[in-house]
PDB file of C-alpha atoms in Angstrom:
ATOM      1  CA  MET A  14       0.001   0.296   0.101  1.00 86.00           C
ATOM      2  CA  PRO A  15       1.298   3.378  -0.921  1.00 89.00           C
ATOM      3  CA  LYS A  16       1.636   5.440   2.379  1.00 90.00           C
ATOM      4  CA  VAL A  17      -0.042   9.190   2.093  1.00 88.00           C
ATOM      5  CA  GLU A  18       2.395  11.933   3.463  1.00 90.00           C
ATOM      6  CA  LEU A  19      -0.148  14.999   3.611  1.00 88.00           C
ATOM      7  CA  GLU A  20      -0.753  16.613   6.367  1.00 89.00           C
ATOM      8  CA  ALA A  21      -4.380  15.963   7.702  1.00 89.00           C
ATOM      9  CA  HIS A  22      -6.864  18.979   6.634  1.00 90.00           C
ATOM     10  CA  LYS A  23      -8.172  21.698   9.159  1.00 93.00           C
ATOM     11  CA  ASP A  24     -11.237  23.521   9.584  1.00 94.00           C
ATOM     12  CA  GLY A  25      -9.953  27.142   7.766  1.00 91.00           C
ATOM     13  CA  ASP A  26      -8.895  24.980   4.842  1.00 90.00           C
ATOM     14  CA  TYR A  27     -10.755  25.175   1.063  1.00 88.00           C
ATOM     15  CA  PHE A  28     -10.158  23.571  -2.438  1.00 86.00           C
ATOM     16  CA  VAL A  29     -11.252  26.115  -3.855  1.00 91.00           C
ATOM     17  CA  ASP A  30     -11.532  29.258  -5.319  1.00 91.00           C
ATOM     18  CA  TYR A  31     -14.307  30.414  -3.412  1.00 88.00           C
ATOM     19  CA  GLU A  32     -13.566  34.678  -4.022  1.00 91.00           C
ATOM     20  CA  GLU A  33     -14.145  34.331  -7.626  1.00 93.00           C
ATOM     21  CA  LYS A  34     -16.902  36.133  -8.810  1.00 91.00           C
ATOM     22  CA  VAL A  35     -17.345  34.338 -13.138  1.00 94.00           C
ATOM     23  CA  PHE A  36     -20.560  36.438 -14.093  1.00 93.00           C
ATOM     24  CA  GLU A  37     -21.920  40.001 -12.830  1.00 94.00           C
ATOM     25  CA  ASP A  38     -24.158  40.603 -10.371  1.00 94.00           C
ATOM     26  CA  VAL A  39     -27.605  40.655 -11.773  1.00 95.00           C
ATOM     27  CA  LYS A  40     -30.302  42.488  -9.492  1.00 97.00           C
ATOM     28  CA  ALA A  41     -34.688  42.827 -10.560  1.00 97.00           C
ATOM     29  CA  GLU A  42     -35.361  44.943 -12.824  1.00 96.00           C
ATOM     30  CA  PRO A  43     -37.833  47.409 -10.940  1.00 96.00           C
ATOM     31  CA  GLY A  44     -41.834  44.834 -11.144  1.00 96.00           C
ATOM     32  CA  GLN A  45     -39.971  42.195 -12.200  1.00 96.00           C
ATOM     33  CA  LYS A  46     -41.180  39.062 -10.106  1.00 98.00           C
ATOM     34  CA  ALA A  47     -39.817  35.224  -9.235  1.00 97.00           C
ATOM     35  CA  LEU A  48     -41.251  32.191  -8.996  1.00 97.00           C
ATOM     36  CA  VAL A  49     -39.892  28.783  -7.466  1.00 96.00           C
ATOM     37  CA  THR A  50     -42.060  25.784  -7.620  1.00 95.00           C
ATOM     38  CA  PHE A  51     -40.788  23.116  -4.632  1.00 87.00           C
ATOM     39  CA  HIS A  52     -42.282  18.616  -5.610  1.00 90.00           C
ATOM     40  CA  THR A  53     -39.815  17.256  -3.667  1.00 87.00           C
ATOM     41  CA  VAL A  54     -40.301  15.139   0.317  1.00 85.00           C
ATOM     42  CA  ALA A  55     -39.250  16.617   3.201  1.00 85.00           C
ATOM     43  CA  PHE A  56     -36.035  15.702   4.399  1.00 84.00           C
ATOM     44  CA  GLU A  57     -35.812  12.875   1.460  1.00 83.00           C
ATOM     45  CA  GLY A  58     -33.356  15.461  -0.643  1.00 80.00           C
ATOM     46  CA  SER A  59     -31.270  19.161  -0.332  1.00 87.00           C
ATOM     47  CA  ILE A  60     -33.332  19.703  -3.208  1.00 88.00           C
ATOM     48  CA  GLY A  61     -35.878  21.944  -1.475  1.00 91.00           C
ATOM     49  CA  LEU A  62     -33.609  23.485   1.477  1.00 93.00           C
ATOM     50  CA  VAL A  63     -31.477  24.962  -1.792  1.00 93.00           C
ATOM     51  CA  ASN A  64     -35.292  26.199  -3.128  1.00 94.00           C
ATOM     52  CA  ILE A  65     -35.497  27.726  -0.111  1.00 96.00           C
ATOM     53  CA  LEU A  66     -32.174  29.313  -0.193  1.00 97.00           C
ATOM     54  CA  SER A  67     -32.472  30.423  -3.558  1.00 97.00           C
ATOM     55  CA  ALA A  68     -35.806  31.801  -3.632  1.00 98.00           C
ATOM     56  CA  THR A  69     -33.959  34.325  -0.487  1.00 98.00           C
ATOM     57  CA  ARG A  70     -31.933  35.037  -2.787  1.00 98.00           C
ATOM     58  CA  LEU A  71     -33.895  35.674  -5.680  1.00 98.00           C
ATOM     59  CA  LEU A  72     -36.471  37.989  -3.423  1.00 98.00           C
ATOM     60  CA  ARG A  73     -32.671  40.095  -2.080  1.00 98.00           C
ATOM     61  CA  LYS A  74     -31.802  40.626  -4.898  1.00 98.00           C
ATOM     62  CA  GLY A  75     -35.693  42.487  -5.702  1.00 98.00           C
ATOM     63  CA  PHE A  76     -37.630  39.914  -7.642  1.00 98.00           C
ATOM     64  CA  ASP A  77     -41.386  40.089  -6.317  1.00 98.00           C
ATOM     65  CA  THR A  78     -40.605  36.146  -5.253  1.00 98.00           C
ATOM     66  CA  SER A  79     -43.167  33.534  -4.817  1.00 98.00           C
ATOM     67  CA  ILE A  80     -42.763  29.547  -3.503  1.00 98.00           C
ATOM     68  CA  LEU A  81     -44.959  26.906  -4.546  1.00 98.00           C
ATOM     69  CA  LEU A  82     -45.869  24.100  -2.632  1.00 97.00           C
ATOM     70  CA  TYR A  83     -47.569  21.180  -4.600  1.00 95.00           C
ATOM     71  CA  GLY A  84     -47.236  17.823  -4.671  1.00 94.00           C
ATOM     72  CA  PRO A  85     -45.634  15.984  -2.165  1.00 93.00           C
ATOM     73  CA  GLY A  86     -43.982  19.524  -1.645  1.00 94.00           C
ATOM     74  CA  VAL A  87     -46.472  20.480   0.015  1.00 96.00           C
ATOM     75  CA  THR A  88     -44.465  18.798   3.354  1.00 94.00           C
ATOM     76  CA  LEU A  89     -42.388  21.567   3.754  1.00 95.00           C
ATOM     77  CA  GLY A  90     -44.474  23.395   4.812  1.00 97.00           C
ATOM     78  CA  LEU A  91     -45.929  21.413   7.643  1.00 97.00           C
ATOM     79  CA  GLN A  92     -45.198  22.809  11.417  1.00 97.00           C
ATOM     80  CA  ARG A  93     -42.939  20.228  13.393  1.00 95.00           C
ATOM     81  CA  GLY A  94     -41.887  18.880  16.343  1.00 95.00           C
ATOM     82  CA  PHE A  95     -41.591  16.517  19.258  1.00 96.00           C
ATOM     83  CA  PRO A  96     -42.173  16.128  21.862  1.00 96.00           C
ATOM     84  CA  LYS A  97     -44.339  19.130  20.728  1.00 96.00           C
ATOM     85  CA  LEU A  98     -44.519  21.068  17.696  1.00 95.00           C
ATOM     86  CA  GLY A  99     -41.874  23.957  17.297  1.00 94.00           C
ATOM     87  CA  ASN A 100     -39.439  21.313  19.430  1.00 96.00           C
ATOM     88  CA  GLU A 101     -36.542  20.738  17.337  1.00 95.00           C
ATOM     89  CA  ALA A 102     -36.137  16.129  17.495  1.00 94.00           C
ATOM     90  CA  PHE A 103     -32.609  16.640  15.990  1.00 94.00           C
ATOM     91  CA  PRO A 104     -29.828  19.027  15.299  1.00 93.00           C
ATOM     92  CA  GLY A 105     -31.441  20.911  11.380  1.00 91.00           C
ATOM     93  CA  HIS A 106     -35.534  19.226  12.210  1.00 92.00           C
ATOM     94  CA  GLN A 107     -36.504  22.497  11.919  1.00 95.00           C
ATOM     95  CA  VAL A 108     -34.626  24.155   9.117  1.00 95.00           C
ATOM     96  CA  TYR A 109     -37.338  24.542   6.546  1.00 96.00           C
ATOM     97  CA  ALA A 110     -39.373  26.119   9.180  1.00 96.00           C
ATOM     98  CA  GLN A 111     -36.424  27.904   9.865  1.00 97.00           C
ATOM     99  CA  ARG A 112     -35.851  29.339   6.352  1.00 97.00           C
ATOM    100  CA  LEU A 113     -39.183  29.736   5.283  1.00 98.00           C
ATOM    101  CA  ASN A 114     -40.029  32.443   7.575  1.00 98.00           C
ATOM    102  CA  LYS A 115     -36.897  33.367   6.715  1.00 98.00           C
ATOM    103  CA  PHE A 116     -37.770  34.051   3.827  1.00 98.00           C
ATOM    104  CA  MET A 117     -41.824  35.856   4.407  1.00 98.00           C
ATOM    105  CA  GLU A 118     -40.518  37.483   7.186  1.00 98.00           C
ATOM    106  CA  GLU A 119     -38.551  39.462   4.421  1.00 98.00           C
ATOM    107  CA  GLY A 120     -41.518  39.500   1.863  1.00 98.00           C
ATOM    108  CA  GLY A 121     -41.638  36.907   0.038  1.00 98.00           C
ATOM    109  CA  LYS A 122     -45.120  34.952  -0.409  1.00 98.00           C
ATOM    110  CA  VAL A 123     -45.432  31.012   0.250  1.00 98.00           C
ATOM    111  CA  TYR A 124     -48.360  29.146  -0.944  1.00 98.00           C
ATOM    112  CA  ALA A 125     -49.205  25.282  -0.637  1.00 98.00           C
ATOM    113  CA  CYS A 126     -51.897  22.944  -2.847  1.00 97.00           C
ATOM    114  CA  ARG A 127     -54.652  22.602  -0.566  1.00 98.00           C
ATOM    115  CA  PHE A 128     -55.584  18.889  -2.755  1.00 97.00           C
ATOM    116  CA  ALA A 129     -51.370  17.585  -2.140  1.00 96.00           C
ATOM    117  CA  LEU A 130     -52.289  18.164   1.777  1.00 97.00           C
ATOM    118  CA  GLN A 131     -55.069  16.955   1.956  1.00 96.00           C
ATOM    119  CA  ALA A 132     -56.166  14.216  -0.521  1.00 96.00           C
ATOM    120  CA  LEU A 133     -52.450  12.840  -0.628  1.00 94.00           C
ATOM    121  CA  TYR A 134     -50.435  14.199   2.976  1.00 95.00           C
ATOM    122  CA  GLY A 135     -53.762  14.263   4.795  1.00 95.00           C
ATOM    123  CA  HIS A 136     -53.676  17.652   6.574  1.00 96.00           C
ATOM    124  CA  GLY A 137     -56.127  20.417   6.868  1.00 94.00           C
ATOM    125  CA  GLU A 138     -54.929  24.670   6.758  1.00 97.00           C
ATOM    126  CA  PRO A 139     -53.951  23.568  10.217  1.00 97.00           C
ATOM    127  CA  ALA A 140     -50.803  21.927  10.262  1.00 97.00           C
ATOM    128  CA  LEU A 141     -49.502  25.009   7.475  1.00 98.00           C
ATOM    129  CA  LEU A 142     -46.946  27.327   9.091  1.00 98.00           C
ATOM    130  CA  PRO A 143     -48.632  30.575  10.031  1.00 98.00           C
ATOM    131  CA  GLY A 144     -48.141  33.095   7.178  1.00 98.00           C
ATOM    132  CA  ILE A 145     -48.541  30.121   4.566  1.00 98.00           C
ATOM    133  CA  THR A 146     -51.417  30.107   2.175  1.00 98.00           C
ATOM    134  CA  PRO A 147     -53.358  27.335   0.961  1.00 98.00           C
ATOM    135  CA  ILE A 148     -54.515  27.588  -2.357  1.00 98.00           C
ATOM    136  CA  SER A 149     -56.916  25.665  -4.910  1.00 97.00           C
ATOM    137  CA  PRO A 150     -55.441  23.149  -6.305  1.00 96.00           C
ATOM    138  CA  LEU A 151     -56.985  24.894 -10.122  1.00 97.00           C
ATOM    139  CA  ASP A 152     -54.716  27.780  -9.041  1.00 97.00           C
ATOM    140  CA  VAL A 153     -51.218  25.800  -9.902  1.00 96.00           C
ATOM    141  CA  LEU A 154     -51.888  26.524 -13.147  1.00 96.00           C
ATOM    142  CA  ASP A 155     -52.883  29.569 -12.499  1.00 97.00           C
ATOM    143  CA  LEU A 156     -49.832  30.511 -10.805  1.00 97.00           C
ATOM    144  CA  ASN A 157     -47.638  29.244 -13.129  1.00 96.00           C
ATOM    145  CA  LEU A 158     -49.533  31.112 -16.272  1.00 97.00           C
ATOM    146  CA  ILE A 159     -49.253  34.513 -14.379  1.00 97.00           C
ATOM    147  CA  HIS A 160     -45.381  34.015 -13.664  1.00 97.00           C
ATOM    148  CA  LYS A 161     -45.172  33.056 -17.728  1.00 97.00           C
ATOM    149  CA  ARG A 162     -47.285  35.432 -19.055  1.00 97.00           C
ATOM    150  CA  ASP A 163     -45.179  38.517 -17.080  1.00 96.00           C
ATOM    151  CA  LYS A 164     -41.944  37.186 -18.025  1.00 96.00           C
ATOM    152  CA  SER A 165     -40.445  36.088 -14.470  1.00 97.00           C
ATOM    153  CA  VAL A 166     -38.003  34.417 -13.722  1.00 96.00           C
ATOM    154  CA  ILE A 167     -39.035  30.144 -12.179  1.00 96.00           C
ATOM    155  CA  ILE A 168     -36.983  27.402 -10.942  1.00 94.00           C
ATOM    156  CA  ASP A 169     -39.462  23.971 -11.211  1.00 92.00           C
ATOM    157  CA  SER A 170     -37.423  21.263  -9.573  1.00 86.00           C
ATOM    158  CA  TRP A 171     -39.674  17.750  -8.640  1.00 84.00           C
ATOM    159  CA  THR A 172     -37.806  15.164  -6.947  1.00 79.00           C
ATOM    160  CA  LEU A 173     -39.100  11.244  -7.281  1.00 65.00           C
TER     161      LEU A 173
END
């Protein structure tokens, strides 16, 4: 076996040039909107958290930003906790609530499909984080069409 004679990595080391930005820092033009849709299950992968962070970044760049939780995406907007709602059962357990609340505090809008909420996941509107607006399943398409009509930035993601 070859012998490895490199120093062990230490906190504070880095492996890439994280300071170089290749592209211009794009900001929203007046009235520009963005929509980020989630069709993913909470805790089944990173895309839910990545999308919340992307939506927050769009909001901070000046876009009138909305999040749409539909299908399994509604599970990101549910109140959680153990043994009581709001308790963090393990580190990161409340990350979706924390990030969605931060997004809404900064002016972002979050919508959740009522069909997915009740028919697919057996929850009612009171199970949603305060501030999330429940919408008709018929509004899911119209919300997308409104954003397409308005030439908005749209980020769609699906996980299966």
